[in-house]
């Protein structure tokens, strides 16, 4: 059992249909949120999908140690039909079917779990999870963390139901405005910007020392980017950045 569990605090169940650990950034963001909720006194359980992981991550047995977070929340893996190994990695009819089967089976396991595991708050970044929970749980117990506006008829329907039933936490003020226009109650719609744990960066070298380490000139104008070029088929803007730099003299 995790150390430091807040047995007397409000029970918060964080539901995430993800591989854990994962090489993607959302894994770190989610476990740090769970750590922070527990630090605030909540009794936190993280429900993730029981999926086959990548060869590089199968050997990770300690999720808390892997991400460098406190062992102050529990981890529960929900069964799901995972056929992702059969997908080609491309957007094909078979890949879409496999993705939907995984999402539907995870959602069914999540609903069964929620029926028999009471909590004060059910929290998720997934509109499908919140929309489905809204049929069996009161809206005052639902928290939806939104990172973007949905696309497509089905996605918009799910997100519209989620924001109309749950308390909403949007990562930007602009997104909050869009979700309020979609039907979120303004008093229950909040802007919660992505944050950073400053203590993780307390011992970084200064700029001059870092540049000297790599042999970069002191007066060079340097732009760094770490991440994917696309996420969920959405362009990350790197091409726009390159085009903008060409317009700057020198």
PDB file of C-alpha atoms in Angstrom:
ATOM      1  CA  UNK A   1       0.000   0.000   0.000  1.00  0.00           C
ATOM      2  CA  UNK A   2       1.259   3.515  -0.757  1.00  0.00           C
ATOM      3  CA  UNK A   3       2.837   5.381   2.109  1.00  0.00           C
ATOM      4  CA  UNK A   4       1.166   8.538   3.409  1.00  0.00           C
ATOM      5  CA  UNK A   5      -2.325   7.597   2.231  1.00  0.00           C
ATOM      6  CA  UNK A   6      -4.939  10.094   3.452  1.00  0.00           C
ATOM      7  CA  UNK A   7      -7.482   7.579   4.733  1.00  0.00           C
ATOM      8  CA  UNK A   8      -9.655  10.266   6.326  1.00  0.00           C
ATOM      9  CA  UNK A   9      -9.592  12.707   3.411  1.00  0.00           C
ATOM     10  CA  UNK A  10     -12.061  13.091   0.558  1.00  0.00           C
ATOM     11  CA  UNK A  11     -11.866  10.167  -1.835  1.00  0.00           C
ATOM     12  CA  UNK A  12     -10.750  11.172  -5.318  1.00  0.00           C
ATOM     13  CA  UNK A  13     -10.647   8.677  -8.174  1.00  0.00           C
ATOM     14  CA  UNK A  14      -8.571   9.835 -11.157  1.00  0.00           C
ATOM     15  CA  UNK A  15      -9.481   7.857 -14.291  1.00  0.00           C
ATOM     16  CA  UNK A  16      -7.061   7.755 -17.228  1.00  0.00           C
ATOM     17  CA  UNK A  17      -7.284   5.457 -20.237  1.00  0.00           C
ATOM     18  CA  UNK A  18      -3.516   5.366 -20.764  1.00  0.00           C
ATOM     19  CA  UNK A  19      -0.552   3.011 -20.652  1.00  0.00           C
ATOM     20  CA  UNK A  20       1.356   3.611 -17.448  1.00  0.00           C
ATOM     21  CA  UNK A  21       4.183   4.276 -17.460  1.00  0.00           C
ATOM     22  CA  UNK A  22       4.195   5.871 -20.894  1.00  0.00           C
ATOM     23  CA  UNK A  23       6.780   7.697 -22.955  1.00  0.00           C
ATOM     24  CA  UNK A  24       4.235  10.461 -23.560  1.00  0.00           C
ATOM     25  CA  UNK A  25       4.032  13.656 -21.531  1.00  0.00           C
ATOM     26  CA  UNK A  26       0.506  13.118 -20.240  1.00  0.00           C
ATOM     27  CA  UNK A  27       1.702  10.271 -18.014  1.00  0.00           C
ATOM     28  CA  UNK A  28       3.934  12.588 -16.004  1.00  0.00           C
ATOM     29  CA  UNK A  29       1.242  15.276 -15.863  1.00  0.00           C
ATOM     30  CA  UNK A  30      -1.338  12.818 -14.560  1.00  0.00           C
ATOM     31  CA  UNK A  31       0.790  11.231 -11.834  1.00  0.00           C
ATOM     32  CA  UNK A  32       1.986  14.662 -10.686  1.00  0.00           C
ATOM     33  CA  UNK A  33      -1.648  15.764 -10.446  1.00  0.00           C
ATOM     34  CA  UNK A  34      -2.444  12.686  -8.344  1.00  0.00           C
ATOM     35  CA  UNK A  35       0.528  13.454  -6.108  1.00  0.00           C
ATOM     36  CA  UNK A  36      -0.645  17.071  -5.737  1.00  0.00           C
ATOM     37  CA  UNK A  37      -4.231  16.065  -4.933  1.00  0.00           C
ATOM     38  CA  UNK A  38      -2.896  13.734  -2.235  1.00  0.00           C
ATOM     39  CA  UNK A  39      -0.646  16.488  -0.904  1.00  0.00           C
ATOM     40  CA  UNK A  40      -3.792  18.583  -0.487  1.00  0.00           C
ATOM     41  CA  UNK A  41      -5.322  15.899   1.719  1.00  0.00           C
ATOM     42  CA  UNK A  42      -7.302  13.756  -0.726  1.00  0.00           C
ATOM     43  CA  UNK A  43      -7.343   9.963  -0.612  1.00  0.00           C
ATOM     44  CA  UNK A  44      -6.372   9.380  -4.258  1.00  0.00           C
ATOM     45  CA  UNK A  45      -6.740   6.322  -6.480  1.00  0.00           C
ATOM     46  CA  UNK A  46      -5.480   6.412 -10.060  1.00  0.00           C
ATOM     47  CA  UNK A  47      -7.275   4.050 -12.432  1.00  0.00           C
ATOM     48  CA  UNK A  48      -5.313   3.321 -15.608  1.00  0.00           C
ATOM     49  CA  UNK A  49      -5.741   0.786 -18.396  1.00  0.00           C
ATOM     50  CA  UNK A  50      -4.170  -2.666 -18.082  1.00  0.00           C
ATOM     51  CA  UNK A  51      -2.482  -2.542 -21.473  1.00  0.00           C
ATOM     52  CA  UNK A  52       0.572  -4.145 -23.012  1.00  0.00           C
ATOM     53  CA  UNK A  53       3.433  -1.666 -22.764  1.00  0.00           C
ATOM     54  CA  UNK A  54       6.349  -0.951 -25.058  1.00  0.00           C
ATOM     55  CA  UNK A  55       9.465  -3.152 -24.749  1.00  0.00           C
ATOM     56  CA  UNK A  56      11.375  -0.248 -23.167  1.00  0.00           C
ATOM     57  CA  UNK A  57       8.806   0.286 -20.404  1.00  0.00           C
ATOM     58  CA  UNK A  58       7.757  -3.281 -19.562  1.00  0.00           C
ATOM     59  CA  UNK A  59      10.561  -3.559 -17.039  1.00  0.00           C
ATOM     60  CA  UNK A  60       9.281  -0.607 -14.975  1.00  0.00           C
ATOM     61  CA  UNK A  61       7.659  -2.046 -11.858  1.00  0.00           C
ATOM     62  CA  UNK A  62       7.667   1.092  -9.696  1.00  0.00           C
ATOM     63  CA  UNK A  63       5.547   3.780 -11.373  1.00  0.00           C
ATOM     64  CA  UNK A  64       6.123   6.240  -8.523  1.00  0.00           C
ATOM     65  CA  UNK A  65       9.903   5.868  -8.694  1.00  0.00           C
ATOM     66  CA  UNK A  66       9.897   6.035 -12.492  1.00  0.00           C
ATOM     67  CA  UNK A  67       8.188   9.441 -12.421  1.00  0.00           C
ATOM     68  CA  UNK A  68       9.852  10.702  -9.272  1.00  0.00           C
ATOM     69  CA  UNK A  69       6.624  11.297  -7.336  1.00  0.00           C
ATOM     70  CA  UNK A  70       5.609  10.428  -3.802  1.00  0.00           C
ATOM     71  CA  UNK A  71       3.992   7.082  -3.162  1.00  0.00           C
ATOM     72  CA  UNK A  72       0.950   8.812  -1.689  1.00  0.00           C
ATOM     73  CA  UNK A  73      -1.742   7.509  -4.051  1.00  0.00           C
ATOM     74  CA  UNK A  74      -2.878   4.061  -5.173  1.00  0.00           C
ATOM     75  CA  UNK A  75      -2.743   2.653  -8.695  1.00  0.00           C
ATOM     76  CA  UNK A  76      -5.428   0.332 -10.031  1.00  0.00           C
ATOM     77  CA  UNK A  77      -5.327  -1.160 -13.519  1.00  0.00           C
ATOM     78  CA  UNK A  78      -8.658  -1.776 -15.249  1.00  0.00           C
ATOM     79  CA  UNK A  79      -9.077  -4.629 -17.755  1.00  0.00           C
ATOM     80  CA  UNK A  80      -9.423  -3.672 -21.396  1.00  0.00           C
ATOM     81  CA  UNK A  81      -9.304  -5.335 -24.810  1.00  0.00           C
ATOM     82  CA  UNK A  82      -5.897  -4.225 -26.064  1.00  0.00           C
ATOM     83  CA  UNK A  83      -5.198  -5.130 -29.686  1.00  0.00           C
ATOM     84  CA  UNK A  84      -3.006  -2.126 -30.381  1.00  0.00           C
ATOM     85  CA  UNK A  85      -0.126  -4.404 -31.406  1.00  0.00           C
ATOM     86  CA  UNK A  86      -2.167  -5.303 -34.495  1.00  0.00           C
ATOM     87  CA  UNK A  87      -2.540  -1.665 -35.542  1.00  0.00           C
ATOM     88  CA  UNK A  88      -0.093  -0.351 -38.101  1.00  0.00           C
ATOM     89  CA  UNK A  89       0.428   2.978 -36.407  1.00  0.00           C
ATOM     90  CA  UNK A  90      -1.287   4.649 -39.354  1.00  0.00           C
ATOM     91  CA  UNK A  91      -4.822   6.047 -39.495  1.00  0.00           C
ATOM     92  CA  UNK A  92      -6.590   3.091 -41.112  1.00  0.00           C
ATOM     93  CA  UNK A  93     -10.081   1.597 -40.654  1.00  0.00           C
ATOM     94  CA  UNK A  94      -8.538  -1.314 -38.718  1.00  0.00           C
ATOM     95  CA  UNK A  95      -6.545   0.997 -36.453  1.00  0.00           C
ATOM     96  CA  UNK A  96      -9.647   3.080 -35.721  1.00  0.00           C
ATOM     97  CA  UNK A  97     -11.662  -0.066 -34.907  1.00  0.00           C
ATOM     98  CA  UNK A  98      -8.934  -1.336 -32.563  1.00  0.00           C
ATOM     99  CA  UNK A  99      -8.750   2.049 -30.834  1.00  0.00           C
ATOM    100  CA  UNK A 100     -12.521   2.166 -30.353  1.00  0.00           C
ATOM    101  CA  UNK A 101     -12.664  -1.400 -29.004  1.00  0.00           C
ATOM    102  CA  UNK A 102     -10.024  -0.534 -26.449  1.00  0.00           C
ATOM    103  CA  UNK A 103     -11.814   2.679 -25.440  1.00  0.00           C
ATOM    104  CA  UNK A 104     -15.217   0.964 -25.131  1.00  0.00           C
ATOM    105  CA  UNK A 105     -13.948  -1.967 -23.063  1.00  0.00           C
ATOM    106  CA  UNK A 106     -12.037   0.360 -20.757  1.00  0.00           C
ATOM    107  CA  UNK A 107     -15.167   2.482 -20.352  1.00  0.00           C
ATOM    108  CA  UNK A 108     -17.233  -0.589 -19.412  1.00  0.00           C
ATOM    109  CA  UNK A 109     -14.656  -1.661 -16.817  1.00  0.00           C
ATOM    110  CA  UNK A 110     -14.565   1.891 -15.492  1.00  0.00           C
ATOM    111  CA  UNK A 111     -18.349   2.059 -15.120  1.00  0.00           C
ATOM    112  CA  UNK A 112     -18.471  -1.274 -13.282  1.00  0.00           C
ATOM    113  CA  UNK A 113     -15.664  -0.127 -11.019  1.00  0.00           C
ATOM    114  CA  UNK A 114     -17.385   3.179 -10.290  1.00  0.00           C
ATOM    115  CA  UNK A 115     -20.625   1.410  -9.379  1.00  0.00           C
ATOM    116  CA  UNK A 116     -18.894  -0.602  -6.663  1.00  0.00           C
ATOM    117  CA  UNK A 117     -16.198   1.866  -5.583  1.00  0.00           C
ATOM    118  CA  UNK A 118     -17.703   5.022  -4.089  1.00  0.00           C
ATOM    119  CA  UNK A 119     -15.756   8.279  -4.247  1.00  0.00           C
ATOM    120  CA  UNK A 120     -16.378  11.920  -3.459  1.00  0.00           C
ATOM    121  CA  UNK A 121     -14.846  13.039  -6.761  1.00  0.00           C
ATOM    122  CA  UNK A 122     -14.343  11.268 -10.091  1.00  0.00           C
ATOM    123  CA  UNK A 123     -11.786  13.181 -12.134  1.00  0.00           C
ATOM    124  CA  UNK A 124     -10.571  12.683 -15.701  1.00  0.00           C
ATOM    125  CA  UNK A 125      -9.091  14.334 -18.771  1.00  0.00           C
ATOM    126  CA  UNK A 126     -11.300  12.076 -20.915  1.00  0.00           C
ATOM    127  CA  UNK A 127     -14.670  13.476 -22.006  1.00  0.00           C
ATOM    128  CA  UNK A 128     -15.935   9.953 -22.719  1.00  0.00           C
ATOM    129  CA  UNK A 129     -15.253   8.926 -19.117  1.00  0.00           C
ATOM    130  CA  UNK A 130     -17.027  11.957 -17.654  1.00  0.00           C
ATOM    131  CA  UNK A 131     -19.951  11.731 -20.083  1.00  0.00           C
ATOM    132  CA  UNK A 132     -20.562   8.086 -19.195  1.00  0.00           C
ATOM    133  CA  UNK A 133     -20.150   8.668 -15.465  1.00  0.00           C
ATOM    134  CA  UNK A 134     -22.750  11.439 -15.664  1.00  0.00           C
ATOM    135  CA  UNK A 135     -25.415   8.763 -16.231  1.00  0.00           C
ATOM    136  CA  UNK A 136     -24.695   7.091 -12.875  1.00  0.00           C
ATOM    137  CA  UNK A 137     -23.078   9.817 -10.734  1.00  0.00           C
ATOM    138  CA  UNK A 138     -24.280  13.323  -9.793  1.00  0.00           C
ATOM    139  CA  UNK A 139     -22.559  16.226 -11.497  1.00  0.00           C
ATOM    140  CA  UNK A 140     -21.238  17.612  -8.208  1.00  0.00           C
ATOM    141  CA  UNK A 141     -18.939  14.561  -8.023  1.00  0.00           C
ATOM    142  CA  UNK A 142     -17.453  14.947 -11.512  1.00  0.00           C
ATOM    143  CA  UNK A 143     -14.340  16.904 -12.496  1.00  0.00           C
ATOM    144  CA  UNK A 144     -13.351  17.269 -16.147  1.00  0.00           C
ATOM    145  CA  UNK A 145      -9.906  18.574 -17.077  1.00  0.00           C
ATOM    146  CA  UNK A 146     -10.013  19.877 -20.663  1.00  0.00           C
ATOM    147  CA  UNK A 147      -6.898  20.401 -22.764  1.00  0.00           C
ATOM    148  CA  UNK A 148      -8.528  21.139 -26.121  1.00  0.00           C
ATOM    149  CA  UNK A 149     -11.872  21.529 -27.830  1.00  0.00           C
ATOM    150  CA  UNK A 150     -13.157  18.308 -29.344  1.00  0.00           C
ATOM    151  CA  UNK A 151     -13.531  17.748 -33.078  1.00  0.00           C
ATOM    152  CA  UNK A 152     -16.091  15.729 -34.954  1.00  0.00           C
ATOM    153  CA  UNK A 153     -19.750  15.169 -34.208  1.00  0.00           C
ATOM    154  CA  UNK A 154     -19.265  12.369 -31.669  1.00  0.00           C
ATOM    155  CA  UNK A 155     -16.388  14.109 -29.902  1.00  0.00           C
ATOM    156  CA  UNK A 156     -18.312  17.359 -29.596  1.00  0.00           C
ATOM    157  CA  UNK A 157     -21.390  15.543 -28.257  1.00  0.00           C
ATOM    158  CA  UNK A 158     -19.346  13.811 -25.577  1.00  0.00           C
ATOM    159  CA  UNK A 159     -17.521  16.976 -24.574  1.00  0.00           C
ATOM    160  CA  UNK A 160     -20.746  18.988 -24.517  1.00  0.00           C
ATOM    161  CA  UNK A 161     -22.333  16.474 -22.156  1.00  0.00           C
ATOM    162  CA  UNK A 162     -19.199  16.385 -20.001  1.00  0.00           C
ATOM    163  CA  UNK A 163     -18.940  20.152 -19.578  1.00  0.00           C
ATOM    164  CA  UNK A 164     -22.648  20.514 -18.859  1.00  0.00           C
ATOM    165  CA  UNK A 165     -22.559  17.911 -16.090  1.00  0.00           C
ATOM    166  CA  UNK A 166     -19.160  18.349 -14.433  1.00  0.00           C
ATOM    167  CA  UNK A 167     -16.963  20.971 -12.883  1.00  0.00           C
ATOM    168  CA  UNK A 168     -14.594  22.023 -15.659  1.00  0.00           C
ATOM    169  CA  UNK A 169     -10.870  22.774 -15.434  1.00  0.00           C
ATOM    170  CA  UNK A 170      -9.562  24.230 -18.697  1.00  0.00           C
ATOM    171  CA  UNK A 171      -5.835  24.660 -19.295  1.00  0.00           C
ATOM    172  CA  UNK A 172      -6.251  28.094 -20.918  1.00  0.00           C
ATOM    173  CA  UNK A 173      -8.618  31.018 -20.484  1.00  0.00           C
ATOM    174  CA  UNK A 174      -9.576  30.862 -24.155  1.00  0.00           C
ATOM    175  CA  UNK A 175     -10.540  27.204 -23.844  1.00  0.00           C
ATOM    176  CA  UNK A 176     -12.614  27.984 -20.749  1.00  0.00           C
ATOM    177  CA  UNK A 177     -14.538  30.596 -22.738  1.00  0.00           C
ATOM    178  CA  UNK A 178     -15.189  28.068 -25.515  1.00  0.00           C
ATOM    179  CA  UNK A 179     -16.435  25.457 -23.053  1.00  0.00           C
ATOM    180  CA  UNK A 180     -18.715  27.969 -21.331  1.00  0.00           C
ATOM    181  CA  UNK A 181     -20.162  28.779 -24.762  1.00  0.00           C
ATOM    182  CA  UNK A 182     -20.666  25.029 -25.191  1.00  0.00           C
ATOM    183  CA  UNK A 183     -22.785  24.893 -22.048  1.00  0.00           C
ATOM    184  CA  UNK A 184     -20.442  24.726 -19.056  1.00  0.00           C
ATOM    185  CA  UNK A 185     -21.786  26.570 -16.023  1.00  0.00           C
ATOM    186  CA  UNK A 186     -19.521  29.646 -15.601  1.00  0.00           C
ATOM    187  CA  UNK A 187     -19.366  29.288 -11.813  1.00  0.00           C
ATOM    188  CA  UNK A 188     -18.109  25.706 -12.210  1.00  0.00           C
ATOM    189  CA  UNK A 189     -15.684  26.416 -15.081  1.00  0.00           C
ATOM    190  CA  UNK A 190     -12.148  27.245 -14.012  1.00  0.00           C
ATOM    191  CA  UNK A 191      -8.870  28.063 -15.722  1.00  0.00           C
ATOM    192  CA  UNK A 192      -6.090  25.781 -14.464  1.00  0.00           C
ATOM    193  CA  UNK A 193      -2.926  26.447 -16.435  1.00  0.00           C
ATOM    194  CA  UNK A 194      -0.328  23.733 -16.854  1.00  0.00           C
ATOM    195  CA  UNK A 195       2.319  24.172 -14.185  1.00  0.00           C
ATOM    196  CA  UNK A 196       5.867  23.204 -13.341  1.00  0.00           C
ATOM    197  CA  UNK A 197       7.525  21.801 -10.234  1.00  0.00           C
ATOM    198  CA  UNK A 198      10.304  24.338  -9.738  1.00  0.00           C
ATOM    199  CA  UNK A 199      12.199  22.109  -7.299  1.00  0.00           C
ATOM    200  CA  UNK A 200      13.014  19.770 -10.188  1.00  0.00           C
ATOM    201  CA  UNK A 201      14.989  22.561 -11.842  1.00  0.00           C
ATOM    202  CA  UNK A 202      16.651  24.085  -8.791  1.00  0.00           C
ATOM    203  CA  UNK A 203      20.171  22.865  -9.658  1.00  0.00           C
ATOM    204  CA  UNK A 204      20.359  23.662 -13.347  1.00  0.00           C
ATOM    205  CA  UNK A 205      23.519  25.363 -14.627  1.00  0.00           C
ATOM    206  CA  UNK A 206      23.407  28.989 -15.666  1.00  0.00           C
ATOM    207  CA  UNK A 207      23.032  29.962 -19.304  1.00  0.00           C
ATOM    208  CA  UNK A 208      26.731  30.689 -19.846  1.00  0.00           C
ATOM    209  CA  UNK A 209      27.796  27.393 -18.253  1.00  0.00           C
ATOM    210  CA  UNK A 210      25.232  25.413 -20.259  1.00  0.00           C
ATOM    211  CA  UNK A 211      26.325  26.988 -23.546  1.00  0.00           C
ATOM    212  CA  UNK A 212      29.974  26.357 -22.743  1.00  0.00           C
ATOM    213  CA  UNK A 213      29.185  22.687 -22.097  1.00  0.00           C
ATOM    214  CA  UNK A 214      27.882  22.284 -25.651  1.00  0.00           C
ATOM    215  CA  UNK A 215      30.303  24.705 -27.276  1.00  0.00           C
ATOM    216  CA  UNK A 216      27.586  27.164 -28.266  1.00  0.00           C
ATOM    217  CA  UNK A 217      28.480  30.867 -28.730  1.00  0.00           C
ATOM    218  CA  UNK A 218      27.476  33.171 -25.884  1.00  0.00           C
ATOM    219  CA  UNK A 219      25.636  35.552 -28.239  1.00  0.00           C
ATOM    220  CA  UNK A 220      23.834  32.920 -30.347  1.00  0.00           C
ATOM    221  CA  UNK A 221      20.038  33.124 -30.655  1.00  0.00           C
ATOM    222  CA  UNK A 222      18.944  29.558 -29.835  1.00  0.00           C
ATOM    223  CA  UNK A 223      15.474  28.026 -30.022  1.00  0.00           C
ATOM    224  CA  UNK A 224      14.963  24.609 -28.450  1.00  0.00           C
ATOM    225  CA  UNK A 225      11.981  22.285 -28.843  1.00  0.00           C
ATOM    226  CA  UNK A 226      11.354  18.905 -27.220  1.00  0.00           C
ATOM    227  CA  UNK A 227       8.295  16.887 -28.223  1.00  0.00           C
ATOM    228  CA  UNK A 228       6.340  15.470 -31.096  1.00  0.00           C
ATOM    229  CA  UNK A 229       5.523  17.293 -34.311  1.00  0.00           C
ATOM    230  CA  UNK A 230       1.899  16.173 -34.030  1.00  0.00           C
ATOM    231  CA  UNK A 231      -0.349  15.083 -31.160  1.00  0.00           C
ATOM    232  CA  UNK A 232      -3.667  13.324 -31.846  1.00  0.00           C
ATOM    233  CA  UNK A 233      -3.328  14.456 -35.482  1.00  0.00           C
ATOM    234  CA  UNK A 234      -3.024  18.100 -34.330  1.00  0.00           C
ATOM    235  CA  UNK A 235      -0.026  20.074 -35.569  1.00  0.00           C
ATOM    236  CA  UNK A 236       2.155  21.342 -32.710  1.00  0.00           C
ATOM    237  CA  UNK A 237       3.170  24.501 -34.564  1.00  0.00           C
ATOM    238  CA  UNK A 238       6.848  23.675 -35.167  1.00  0.00           C
ATOM    239  CA  UNK A 239       6.550  24.491 -38.859  1.00  0.00           C
ATOM    240  CA  UNK A 240       5.061  27.871 -38.000  1.00  0.00           C
ATOM    241  CA  UNK A 241       7.971  28.472 -35.626  1.00  0.00           C
ATOM    242  CA  UNK A 242      10.480  27.732 -38.396  1.00  0.00           C
ATOM    243  CA  UNK A 243       8.646  30.056 -40.797  1.00  0.00           C
ATOM    244  CA  UNK A 244       8.609  32.810 -38.187  1.00  0.00           C
ATOM    245  CA  UNK A 245      12.352  32.495 -37.576  1.00  0.00           C
ATOM    246  CA  UNK A 246      13.081  32.976 -41.266  1.00  0.00           C
ATOM    247  CA  UNK A 247      11.442  36.413 -40.989  1.00  0.00           C
ATOM    248  CA  UNK A 248      13.873  37.563 -38.272  1.00  0.00           C
ATOM    249  CA  UNK A 249      17.026  39.263 -39.608  1.00  0.00           C
ATOM    250  CA  UNK A 250      20.149  37.273 -38.732  1.00  0.00           C
TER     251      UNK A 250
END
